[in-house]
């Protein structure tokens, strides 16, 4: 019996079946035999796939449902790709996962890359096994008509898919269940949905134009699709993967472990995340693609390809939902899913029940849309207890604190930051921004700490200016123009900066004049881009404010790293490291996958905790929808305190992951890269600096006056924005009243 009833999923379109489904079945059956897949055996001599198993899984049916409009020839090719990818997964399980043979698995995966050369005309090695033979054949049939850009992206997707199998093997050996943020990032790469998105491009003749394929809107659309497809599969494959194969990388298990809520509730949380990701595609397509088309000058044909791609992803998801209900690969789940989808017995998934499932998915969509856009009560905000926040590292305070306080006060006055209306002397003193610098960079010398403190002051000031001048009035055009003007104050030659017109521009020009000379050449080229990415990410927040849309939780977490400026803060930490002790942190270390993962964990801790501390301020004073407490509260349908508890638990999980990576992954990476002596010392100082930064950020967050109520002050126009217009004939322009949602968060986060 299946451990839970599989819930109905939100699907944007009804599933449609390609009319060439039977031809695809016949073709792929013949191709599978030709490649020798059904003759392949595992270590014990038994076949990896029997003919009966192959027929029951019915991968051509998956292709026919996920690509309903492609030709017979293309459908045959797509069917073969799906046969290969599922066979690769099952073959890897039998050959390497069951035996926990990591070194053999690593060598095997490295060898597969040779069968997919970037140049499809290049020679490939002689194949020695069905997995290799099939991959070489598929690449030969797929790659030639596609552009070099598509081939490069698809090779990356395939490598992610295959290499993450090794990470799953390591996870099984560790016995540890990942936290949700780590898991979602891993699942995106490992699940094959990015790879499937690449096939959608090829099958529909909808290859993304190279100049926009890696832009934020299309990256968000592809990532949201990958997340939805992967987590949808997790709900169906739980019994097979967790109970039969001993897998720990399954989203239902991850949510159950994190929330302590049981598999049924965990599956429902997954259902909600999947629906949110599919609606993220809709929102991004509607609100960001038109501007993308105009910005990059796409012609009608290119715009059409992008839109076909987006629709193709939506069709794919509807199709995979249908296939999971029908395939024999997850027989227990299919029966449990039929009952959940139709609200009745398993046979309700058959002919004539599409309307029942369509009604269910519309209900899911309407409920989630109401939750995301419902008005946010703000006066007063629901009180939220700020926890002590776990921290395994002690904090330190720079001995230069008092000198830096005096310098910061003088600099803020000289640049005009304290002339109002954004800041006044009292607010400046209460926040104690110099203490933030002294706590997060306690190792820095006085001159460097004064410079770092100046950047902190400027960033906090610009954030408050942006809220007052652009967020509250909902002025997107003005915000964009203002932010686009800032890079002019960071030219290669600081003396070439234009005359500043306000305190923010004046402060930026002064900081860049003092910073540029002390940066290494590569960092000097990179630094202005980090500042620009940091500040321009606030346009994403402003767009949510204008739509009165509480963000999708995954998009929020990923964008929160940018809106908090964590890449910028990392650059400041490296700037503040002592000079003359062997040079900068080795580039090959900083660019590694292990350090990328470590810094992503580091980057989540401070911003998530800040959202809890700043909840009252942002709700009551700023009319804000971009706050993690609110995101969790709306998504799970809970109180603000429960939302804060979820956020605190997520930050704690990221802290544990950072600590684990710093203690285990970093030493192993240094050994792998041959970093010893001076280079290893620089790495150790950098990791130590990141630990001190976290400890200092926690201390400042818990003690600063920045987030404390300062009286009944309200920002201009706040009442009008919260309550809408009044008077005869204006009711349609006002937002609807709040719609109560069921309290759905169980386990340790329950009241």
XYZ file of C-alpha atoms in Angstrom:
751
model
C 0.000 0.000 0.000
C 1.270 3.467 -0.818
C 2.249 5.505 2.281
C 0.046 8.457 1.328
C -2.629 9.596 -1.078
C -1.002 11.563 -3.856
C -2.545 15.040 -4.109
C -3.833 16.615 -7.303
C -1.387 19.027 -8.925
C -1.970 22.389 -10.543
C -1.476 22.038 -14.311
C -1.701 25.041 -16.646
C -3.279 23.127 -19.566
C -5.118 19.815 -19.996
C -2.782 17.044 -21.135
C -2.893 16.152 -24.843
C -1.631 12.975 -26.497
C 0.505 13.128 -29.639
C -1.283 11.267 -32.474
C 1.978 9.443 -33.284
C 2.164 7.686 -29.907
C 1.833 4.165 -31.344
C 4.482 4.825 -33.990
C 6.813 6.086 -31.251
C 6.225 2.925 -29.237
C 7.123 0.738 -32.212
C 10.186 2.814 -33.068
C 11.596 2.957 -29.539
C 10.989 -0.742 -28.973
C 13.104 -1.517 -32.037
C 15.765 1.052 -31.103
C 16.030 -0.256 -27.527
C 16.673 -3.752 -28.850
C 19.209 -2.463 -31.378
C 21.166 -0.647 -28.661
C 21.285 -3.801 -26.532
C 19.546 -2.211 -23.577
C 17.328 -5.207 -22.875
C 20.359 -7.522 -22.979
C 22.368 -5.536 -20.423
C 22.892 -7.087 -16.999
C 23.816 -5.853 -13.558
C 26.625 -7.084 -11.275
C 24.615 -10.155 -10.263
C 23.996 -11.196 -13.874
C 20.280 -10.369 -13.886
C 18.939 -7.917 -16.492
C 18.711 -4.269 -15.487
C 15.501 -4.106 -17.502
C 13.331 -6.998 -18.552
C 11.110 -6.612 -21.585
C 8.070 -6.611 -19.288
C 9.522 -3.790 -17.196
C 10.341 -1.754 -20.290
C 6.812 -2.142 -21.676
C 5.199 -1.311 -18.329
C 7.151 1.937 -17.945
C 6.019 3.102 -21.393
C 8.495 5.926 -21.975
C 7.154 6.611 -25.494
C 3.853 7.471 -23.789
C 5.753 10.000 -21.667
C 7.177 11.535 -24.842
C 3.762 11.563 -26.520
C 2.118 13.354 -23.586
C 4.955 15.831 -23.004
C 5.441 16.687 -26.716
C 1.905 16.549 -28.127
C 2.592 18.584 -31.286
C 5.874 17.294 -32.737
C 6.204 15.145 -35.862
C 6.450 11.360 -35.889
C 10.192 11.447 -36.585
C 10.909 13.940 -33.811
C 8.680 12.064 -31.367
C 10.673 8.905 -32.056
C 13.902 10.744 -31.250
C 12.482 12.239 -28.060
C 11.157 8.821 -27.001
C 14.621 7.350 -27.430
C 16.130 10.097 -25.278
C 13.674 9.302 -22.468
C 14.411 5.592 -22.738
C 18.105 6.405 -22.416
C 17.814 8.757 -19.435
C 15.646 6.404 -17.387
C 17.851 3.463 -18.312
C 20.943 5.411 -17.306
C 19.344 6.060 -13.897
C 18.413 2.424 -13.295
C 21.744 1.140 -14.654
C 23.669 3.512 -12.348
C 21.621 2.275 -9.392
C 22.482 -1.362 -10.069
C 26.134 -0.830 -10.985
C 27.218 1.780 -8.440
C 24.610 2.935 -5.907
C 23.801 -0.465 -4.459
C 27.504 -1.251 -4.058
C 28.407 2.305 -2.906
C 31.338 2.274 -5.378
C 32.175 5.976 -5.636
C 35.504 5.805 -7.444
C 34.207 3.491 -10.157
C 31.146 5.714 -10.546
C 33.310 8.820 -10.897
C 35.405 7.234 -13.655
C 32.312 5.924 -15.441
C 30.622 9.340 -15.513
C 33.776 11.070 -16.724
C 33.947 8.618 -19.620
C 30.407 9.393 -20.802
C 31.331 12.960 -21.750
C 33.429 11.730 -24.656
C 30.295 10.542 -26.455
C 28.816 14.058 -26.639
C 31.462 16.279 -28.289
C 30.576 19.940 -28.706
C 31.407 19.541 -32.394
C 29.027 16.808 -33.583
C 31.405 15.996 -36.450
C 34.211 15.057 -34.052
C 35.116 11.410 -33.624
C 33.918 9.604 -30.515
C 35.489 6.579 -28.818
C 34.367 3.052 -29.544
C 31.337 2.225 -27.416
C 31.498 -0.755 -25.092
C 28.104 -0.769 -23.363
C 24.457 0.009 -24.178
C 24.454 3.295 -22.208
C 27.417 4.576 -24.244
C 26.117 3.191 -27.539
C 22.700 4.765 -27.092
C 24.127 8.134 -26.000
C 26.466 8.336 -28.989
C 23.607 7.475 -31.357
C 21.250 10.037 -29.829
C 23.813 12.836 -29.939
C 24.619 12.041 -33.569
C 20.919 12.354 -34.453
C 20.204 15.447 -32.318
C 23.173 17.810 -32.374
C 23.848 18.669 -36.062
C 20.883 21.013 -36.711
C 21.215 22.790 -33.366
C 23.385 25.855 -32.718
C 26.651 25.768 -30.794
C 24.959 27.716 -27.987
C 22.209 25.112 -27.608
C 24.743 22.286 -27.760
C 26.796 23.908 -25.019
C 23.749 24.384 -22.788
C 22.452 20.863 -23.424
C 25.856 19.361 -22.663
C 25.806 21.261 -19.367
C 22.328 19.967 -18.559
C 23.385 16.397 -19.355
C 26.510 16.672 -17.249
C 24.481 18.032 -14.319
C 22.057 15.152 -14.661
C 24.713 12.432 -14.775
C 27.149 13.923 -12.257
C 24.472 14.480 -9.638
C 23.995 10.715 -9.586
C 27.404 10.617 -7.920
C 26.306 13.211 -5.366
C 23.241 11.083 -4.603
C 25.557 8.128 -4.005
C 27.595 10.224 -1.557
C 24.364 11.302 0.155
C 23.280 7.684 0.655
C 26.674 6.883 2.176
C 26.465 9.873 4.549
C 23.056 8.904 5.908
C 22.051 12.587 6.092
C 18.841 14.095 4.736
C 19.428 17.505 3.140
C 17.693 20.691 4.261
C 15.026 21.996 1.844
C 17.109 24.803 0.306
C 20.107 22.584 -0.388
C 17.827 19.882 -1.701
C 15.900 22.120 -4.086
C 19.129 23.445 -5.573
C 20.469 19.936 -6.028
C 17.200 18.576 -7.418
C 17.113 21.257 -10.093
C 20.402 20.013 -11.497
C 19.931 16.306 -10.872
C 16.356 15.701 -11.910
C 16.754 15.955 -15.657
C 14.105 18.636 -16.085
C 16.610 21.238 -17.323
C 17.663 18.566 -19.768
C 14.022 18.002 -20.753
C 13.659 21.750 -21.313
C 16.520 21.514 -23.793
C 14.654 18.747 -25.605
C 11.564 20.975 -25.734
C 13.625 23.556 -27.624
C 14.821 20.951 -30.104
C 11.488 19.183 -30.561
C 9.463 22.362 -31.137
C 12.018 24.169 -33.274
C 11.944 26.760 -30.489
C 15.631 27.216 -29.778
C 16.138 30.178 -27.476
C 18.088 33.063 -29.039
C 21.605 32.921 -27.628
C 21.588 36.537 -26.460
C 18.640 35.981 -24.113
C 18.938 32.283 -23.208
C 20.864 33.036 -19.996
C 18.991 36.176 -18.912
C 17.124 36.268 -15.605
C 13.581 35.897 -17.034
C 14.392 32.771 -19.060
C 16.617 31.386 -16.332
C 13.749 31.815 -13.862
C 11.279 30.161 -16.246
C 13.576 27.195 -16.876
C 14.500 26.853 -13.200
C 10.860 27.030 -12.105
C 9.982 24.337 -14.626
C 12.878 22.167 -13.453
C 11.846 22.548 -9.812
C 8.211 21.730 -10.533
C 9.019 18.686 -12.659
C 11.552 17.316 -10.190
C 9.393 17.726 -7.106
C 6.339 16.377 -8.907
C 8.319 13.231 -9.686
C 9.462 13.007 -6.053
C 5.873 12.728 -4.877
C 5.259 9.775 -7.189
C 8.647 8.088 -6.710
C 8.806 8.264 -2.893
C 7.878 4.624 -2.331
C 10.259 3.371 -5.024
C 13.206 5.580 -4.053
C 12.945 5.820 -0.268
C 11.352 2.532 0.752
C 12.790 0.247 -1.941
C 16.125 1.832 -2.945
C 17.196 3.534 0.293
C 17.466 6.973 -1.343
C 17.669 10.046 0.879
C 17.340 12.556 -1.973
C 13.569 12.754 -2.223
C 11.633 15.936 -1.592
C 8.856 14.275 0.397
C 11.436 12.803 2.770
C 13.227 16.166 2.968
C 10.030 18.051 3.883
C 8.946 15.345 6.322
C 12.324 15.481 8.061
C 12.488 19.293 8.182
C 8.914 19.921 9.344
C 8.363 16.666 11.243
C 4.928 16.459 9.676
C 4.574 12.936 8.220
C 4.665 11.834 4.556
C 1.075 12.871 3.711
C 1.529 16.480 4.807
C 5.004 16.540 3.260
C 3.502 15.467 -0.076
C 0.939 18.267 0.206
C 3.713 20.802 0.878
C 5.456 19.506 -2.237
C 2.183 19.898 -4.153
C 2.017 23.531 -3.075
C 5.644 24.203 -4.016
C 5.091 22.634 -7.450
C 2.025 24.798 -8.056
C 3.872 27.909 -6.944
C 6.700 27.189 -9.373
C 4.307 26.682 -12.295
C 2.600 29.984 -11.480
C 6.045 31.584 -11.332
C 6.430 30.663 -15.008
C 3.130 32.369 -15.786
C 4.027 35.503 -13.837
C 7.514 35.821 -15.321
C 6.231 35.290 -18.855
C 3.549 37.944 -18.410
C 5.562 40.582 -16.543
C 9.204 40.173 -17.626
C 9.306 38.729 -21.146
C 7.841 41.796 -22.929
C 10.549 44.017 -21.446
C 13.189 41.408 -22.298
C 12.057 41.315 -25.935
C 12.263 45.096 -26.193
C 15.574 45.410 -24.359
C 17.338 42.904 -26.630
C 15.566 43.850 -29.842
C 14.142 40.407 -30.609
C 12.321 40.164 -33.917
C 8.901 38.541 -34.322
C 10.348 35.126 -35.146
C 12.622 35.149 -32.108
C 9.795 36.280 -29.828
C 7.662 33.483 -31.231
C 10.333 30.888 -30.443
C 10.579 32.060 -26.844
C 6.802 31.957 -26.393
C 6.601 28.485 -27.975
C 9.276 27.357 -25.557
C 7.326 28.638 -22.546
C 4.117 27.004 -23.744
C 6.101 23.844 -24.467
C 7.267 23.683 -20.850
C 3.693 24.065 -19.629
C 2.509 21.355 -22.025
C 5.359 19.147 -20.843
C 4.327 19.462 -17.208
C 0.688 18.684 -17.928
C 1.839 15.672 -19.924
C 4.164 14.288 -17.279
C 1.389 14.558 -14.700
C -0.810 12.417 -16.941
C 1.981 9.909 -17.624
C 2.708 9.426 -13.918
C -0.924 8.426 -13.442
C -0.676 5.825 -16.207
C 2.885 4.460 -16.198
C 3.802 1.188 -14.552
C 7.055 2.682 -13.263
C 5.289 3.858 -10.093
C 2.315 1.463 -9.862
C 1.402 2.072 -6.212
C 1.748 5.804 -6.653
C -0.337 5.793 -9.816
C -3.222 4.186 -7.943
C -2.836 6.578 -5.008
C -2.575 9.457 -7.453
C -5.737 8.500 -9.274
C -7.687 8.724 -6.038
C -6.086 12.022 -5.085
C -6.532 13.594 -8.503
C -10.129 12.696 -9.052
C -11.319 12.627 -5.476
C -12.467 9.052 -5.926
C -11.275 5.526 -6.630
C -8.282 4.722 -8.876
C -10.442 4.095 -11.917
C -11.410 7.776 -11.778
C -8.223 8.561 -13.678
C -9.603 6.973 -16.806
C -11.651 8.135 -19.772
C -14.011 11.011 -19.136
C -12.458 12.276 -15.920
C -10.305 15.030 -17.406
C -12.932 17.631 -16.490
C -12.851 16.493 -12.856
C -9.075 16.900 -12.714
C -9.276 20.232 -14.556
C -11.707 21.530 -11.930
C -9.342 20.392 -9.177
C -6.364 22.156 -10.721
C -8.347 25.371 -11.261
C -9.317 25.314 -7.598
C -5.666 24.902 -6.595
C -4.636 27.796 -8.810
C -7.358 30.120 -7.560
C -6.592 29.390 -3.917
C -2.868 30.021 -4.349
C -3.463 33.187 -6.372
C -5.728 34.531 -3.638
C -3.073 33.788 -1.018
C -0.300 35.519 -2.986
C -2.291 38.673 -3.755
C -4.506 39.015 -0.662
C -4.093 42.320 1.228
C -1.459 42.342 3.962
C -2.667 43.750 7.314
C 0.028 46.153 8.488
C -1.091 48.431 11.313
C 0.048 47.169 13.706
C 1.955 44.187 12.317
C 1.373 40.865 14.027
C 4.096 40.715 16.699
C 6.933 38.321 15.949
C 9.419 37.115 18.538
C 12.996 37.474 17.307
C 14.909 34.354 18.407
C 18.450 34.403 19.739
C 19.679 32.783 16.478
C 22.113 29.880 16.798
C 25.789 30.696 16.213
C 28.708 28.311 16.813
C 31.306 31.078 16.383
C 32.035 33.823 18.958
C 31.821 37.420 17.806
C 34.602 39.973 18.093
C 34.564 43.773 18.014
C 37.284 45.739 16.271
C 39.494 47.789 18.595
C 39.020 50.661 16.126
C 35.268 50.961 16.776
C 35.281 54.401 18.420
C 37.576 55.884 15.787
C 35.409 54.433 13.027
C 32.274 55.819 14.701
C 33.762 59.305 14.649
C 34.894 58.960 11.044
C 31.510 57.594 9.927
C 29.609 60.411 11.629
C 31.810 63.009 9.949
C 31.610 61.290 6.543
C 27.811 60.971 6.729
C 27.520 64.692 7.489
C 29.952 65.723 4.739
C 28.162 63.687 2.075
C 24.718 64.879 3.185
C 23.334 61.522 4.359
C 22.031 63.125 7.558
C 20.389 66.141 5.950
C 17.015 64.363 5.647
C 14.422 63.324 4.752
C 15.845 59.770 4.571
C 18.011 59.839 7.717
C 18.396 62.140 10.678
C 21.011 62.197 13.433
C 18.858 60.274 15.914
C 18.109 57.393 13.539
C 21.752 57.243 12.478
C 23.002 56.995 16.055
C 20.372 54.411 17.037
C 21.250 52.083 14.160
C 24.998 52.227 14.937
C 26.200 51.215 11.476
C 29.882 51.578 12.444
C 29.378 48.785 14.981
C 28.084 46.608 12.130
C 31.399 47.119 10.316
C 33.412 46.573 13.504
C 31.573 43.321 14.253
C 31.646 41.872 10.730
C 35.269 42.879 9.939
C 37.023 42.846 13.340
C 40.357 41.850 11.787
C 40.606 44.908 9.490
C 43.037 47.763 10.102
C 41.586 51.184 10.867
C 41.814 52.641 7.363
C 40.270 49.580 5.745
C 37.521 49.438 8.368
C 36.650 53.089 7.732
C 36.324 52.296 4.028
C 34.220 49.181 4.652
C 32.016 51.138 7.050
C 31.478 53.784 4.384
C 30.219 51.153 1.953
C 27.869 49.844 4.655
C 26.533 53.332 5.323
C 25.999 53.969 1.638
C 24.183 50.650 1.082
C 21.844 51.096 4.056
C 21.146 54.699 3.071
C 20.422 53.814 -0.557
C 18.091 51.035 0.592
C 16.075 53.488 2.699
C 16.124 56.105 -0.068
C 14.827 53.524 -2.536
C 11.939 52.633 -0.222
C 10.939 56.251 0.337
C 11.365 57.631 -3.180
C 10.411 54.646 -5.326
C 8.842 51.719 -3.452
C 6.164 53.559 -1.533
C 5.112 55.681 -4.567
C 5.405 52.511 -6.745
C 7.591 54.458 -9.207
C 9.234 51.802 -11.412
C 10.284 54.162 -14.207
C 11.919 56.583 -11.805
C 13.633 53.760 -9.919
C 15.077 52.268 -13.076
C 16.384 55.630 -14.282
C 17.925 56.413 -10.893
C 19.699 53.054 -10.568
C 20.929 53.104 -14.167
C 22.659 56.424 -13.450
C 24.710 55.084 -10.521
C 27.406 53.148 -12.480
C 28.600 56.447 -13.955
C 30.018 57.244 -10.512
C 32.256 54.140 -10.643
C 34.236 54.678 -13.886
C 37.595 52.957 -14.548
C 39.206 56.307 -13.768
C 37.478 57.608 -10.608
C 38.395 61.165 -11.563
C 36.090 60.888 -14.596
C 32.926 60.553 -12.480
C 30.259 63.227 -13.154
C 29.228 65.804 -10.587
C 26.901 64.151 -8.027
C 23.377 65.477 -7.589
C 22.439 63.980 -4.215
C 24.004 62.362 -1.127
C 23.833 58.806 -2.516
C 25.711 59.765 -5.680
C 28.167 61.891 -3.682
C 28.866 59.038 -1.282
C 29.305 56.506 -4.089
C 31.750 58.715 -5.996
C 33.820 59.288 -2.854
C 33.874 55.600 -1.903
C 34.905 54.529 -5.383
C 37.667 57.146 -5.476
C 39.088 55.639 -2.268
C 38.415 51.977 -3.112
C 39.600 51.618 -6.716
C 43.309 52.220 -5.980
C 43.473 49.458 -3.331
C 41.718 46.772 -5.396
C 43.661 44.265 -7.515
C 43.022 44.773 -11.222
C 40.579 41.859 -11.585
C 38.620 42.925 -8.507
C 38.555 46.534 -9.740
C 36.864 45.371 -12.944
C 34.415 43.149 -11.043
C 33.424 45.459 -8.190
C 31.172 47.930 -10.069
C 29.205 45.008 -11.517
C 28.608 43.627 -8.023
C 27.288 46.984 -6.854
C 25.042 47.238 -9.901
C 23.664 43.687 -9.514
C 22.978 44.407 -5.846
C 21.082 47.653 -6.357
C 19.247 46.746 -9.571
C 17.854 43.605 -7.914
C 15.598 45.972 -5.976
C 13.625 46.480 -9.190
C 12.431 42.883 -8.755
C 11.164 43.775 -5.288
C 9.485 46.895 -6.626
C 7.747 44.876 -9.354
C 6.293 42.603 -6.658
C 5.169 45.659 -4.687
C 3.422 47.101 -7.737
C 1.636 43.782 -8.371
C 0.928 43.452 -4.634
C 2.318 39.952 -5.068
C 3.950 38.011 -2.264
C 6.789 36.207 -4.082
C 7.110 32.516 -4.789
C 9.248 31.100 -1.934
C 12.023 29.648 -4.100
C 12.339 32.721 -6.292
C 12.369 34.786 -3.107
C 15.224 32.861 -1.486
C 17.314 33.004 -4.643
C 16.655 36.698 -5.220
C 17.132 37.506 -1.523
C 20.831 36.773 -1.919
C 20.963 39.479 -4.582
C 18.688 42.012 -2.898
C 20.752 41.659 0.292
C 23.957 42.183 -1.696
C 25.731 39.093 -0.395
C 28.129 38.894 -3.371
C 29.004 42.531 -2.659
C 29.556 41.805 1.056
C 31.816 38.870 0.151
C 33.896 41.180 -2.029
C 34.214 43.638 0.882
C 35.309 40.804 3.177
C 38.047 39.842 0.704
C 39.040 43.504 0.389
C 39.425 43.741 4.163
C 41.696 40.687 4.456
C 45.260 41.660 5.403
C 47.374 42.644 2.402
C 50.949 41.560 1.830
C 50.471 38.015 3.140
C 50.782 36.009 -0.038
C 48.245 37.726 -2.252
C 44.513 37.159 -2.732
C 42.523 33.980 -2.106
C 43.362 31.519 -4.927
C 40.995 31.928 -7.869
C 40.674 28.191 -8.510
C 39.441 27.809 -4.939
C 36.845 30.584 -5.196
C 35.508 29.302 -8.548
C 35.039 25.682 -7.429
C 31.620 24.054 -7.073
C 32.343 23.332 -3.409
C 32.991 26.984 -2.565
C 30.038 28.115 -4.664
C 27.827 25.852 -2.546
C 29.469 27.038 0.682
C 28.999 30.711 -0.164
C 25.367 30.127 -1.141
C 24.747 28.677 2.321
C 26.583 31.633 3.884
C 24.598 34.043 1.737
C 21.230 32.798 3.012
C 21.868 32.990 6.752
C 22.065 36.739 7.306
C 19.246 37.789 4.940
C 16.768 35.216 6.298
C 17.497 36.279 9.861
C 17.300 39.927 8.874
C 13.790 39.311 7.536
C 12.683 38.217 10.998
C 14.300 41.181 12.734
C 12.974 43.706 10.192
C 9.458 42.244 9.865
C 7.742 44.931 11.956
C 9.593 47.774 10.238
C 8.904 46.481 6.728
C 5.246 45.684 7.374
C 4.291 48.857 9.264
C 6.556 51.497 7.748
C 7.347 50.354 4.210
C 4.229 48.650 2.788
C 6.547 45.764 1.864
C 5.611 42.362 0.406
C 9.221 41.169 0.017
C 9.871 39.686 3.438
C 10.613 36.037 4.135
C 8.314 35.888 7.160
C 5.404 37.047 5.019
C 6.404 34.665 2.210
C 6.385 31.683 4.590
C 3.206 32.882 6.316
C 1.308 33.151 3.043
C 2.675 29.968 1.496
C 1.942 27.752 4.485
C -1.219 29.593 5.572
C 0.039 30.219 9.118
C 0.536 33.002 11.631
C 3.421 35.430 11.255
C 5.171 33.803 14.223
C 4.977 30.393 12.582
C 6.320 31.917 9.385
C 9.218 33.374 11.376
C 9.839 29.966 12.947
C 10.054 28.377 9.493
C 12.500 31.068 8.380
C 14.626 30.691 11.512
C 14.770 26.927 11.027
C 15.813 27.403 7.394
C 18.581 29.825 8.418
C 19.777 27.393 11.094
C 19.870 24.594 8.513
C 21.933 26.756 6.168
C 24.308 27.577 9.037
C 24.811 23.871 9.745
C 25.488 23.260 6.048
C 27.994 26.133 5.921
C 29.764 24.798 9.005
C 29.873 21.262 7.603
C 31.255 22.475 4.271
C 33.867 24.664 5.982
C 35.060 21.781 8.168
C 34.953 18.973 5.602
C 34.619 20.180 2.005
C 37.185 22.984 2.197
C 40.092 20.852 3.492
C 39.287 18.143 0.935
C 39.184 20.738 -1.843
C 42.523 22.209 -0.778
C 44.044 18.743 -0.963
C 42.464 18.151 -4.371
C 43.825 21.471 -5.698
C 47.227 21.000 -4.098
C 46.907 24.152 -1.997
C 49.439 24.159 0.794
C 51.602 26.585 2.700
C 50.826 30.200 1.863
C 47.808 29.417 -0.323
C 46.236 27.241 2.367
C 46.794 29.987 4.939
C 44.963 32.472 2.717
C 42.057 30.042 2.382
C 41.933 29.542 6.150
C 41.907 33.318 6.749
C 39.067 33.717 4.264
C 36.946 30.987 5.871
C 37.721 32.494 9.276
C 36.571 35.882 7.988
C 33.265 34.396 6.820
C 32.719 32.858 10.257
C 33.456 36.153 11.987
C 31.125 37.963 9.594
C 28.244 35.638 10.483
C 28.868 36.003 14.214
C 29.113 39.777 13.936
C 26.005 40.064 11.785
C 24.018 38.082 14.358
C 25.199 40.287 17.223
C 24.420 43.516 15.390
C 21.010 42.292 14.198
C 19.984 41.486 17.778
C 21.206 44.808 19.231
C 20.805 47.554 16.608
C 18.092 50.152 16.916
C 17.452 50.097 13.160
C 14.483 47.763 13.450
C 12.881 49.116 16.626
C 9.689 51.130 16.504
C 10.417 54.851 16.633
C 6.863 56.128 17.129
C 3.770 56.576 14.970
C 5.706 57.719 11.866
C 4.189 56.682 8.524
C 5.680 57.044 5.093
C 3.963 59.412 2.634
C 1.066 57.971 0.684
C 1.039 54.770 2.757
C -2.627 55.011 3.719
C -3.668 55.530 0.104
C -1.623 52.533 -1.003
C -2.950 50.256 1.717
C -6.599 51.119 1.450
C -7.043 52.221 -2.157
C -9.331 54.990 -3.430
C -12.593 55.790 -1.648
C -15.894 57.172 -2.784
C -18.723 56.328 -5.144
C -17.716 53.973 -7.950
C -14.283 53.033 -6.553
C -15.027 49.649 -5.003
C -13.682 47.749 -8.014
C -10.331 49.508 -7.661
C -9.869 48.384 -4.057
C -8.293 45.001 -3.284
C -10.608 42.287 -1.951
C -10.708 41.539 1.734
C -8.508 38.812 3.166
C -9.588 35.297 2.399
C -9.012 32.880 5.274
C -6.795 29.923 4.447
C -6.644 26.625 6.250
C -3.797 26.324 8.704
C -1.710 23.697 6.977
C 1.661 23.742 8.724
C 2.075 20.783 11.035
C 4.833 19.346 13.139
C 7.368 21.358 15.065
C 6.234 24.667 13.570
C 2.644 24.271 14.810
C 1.365 26.519 17.608
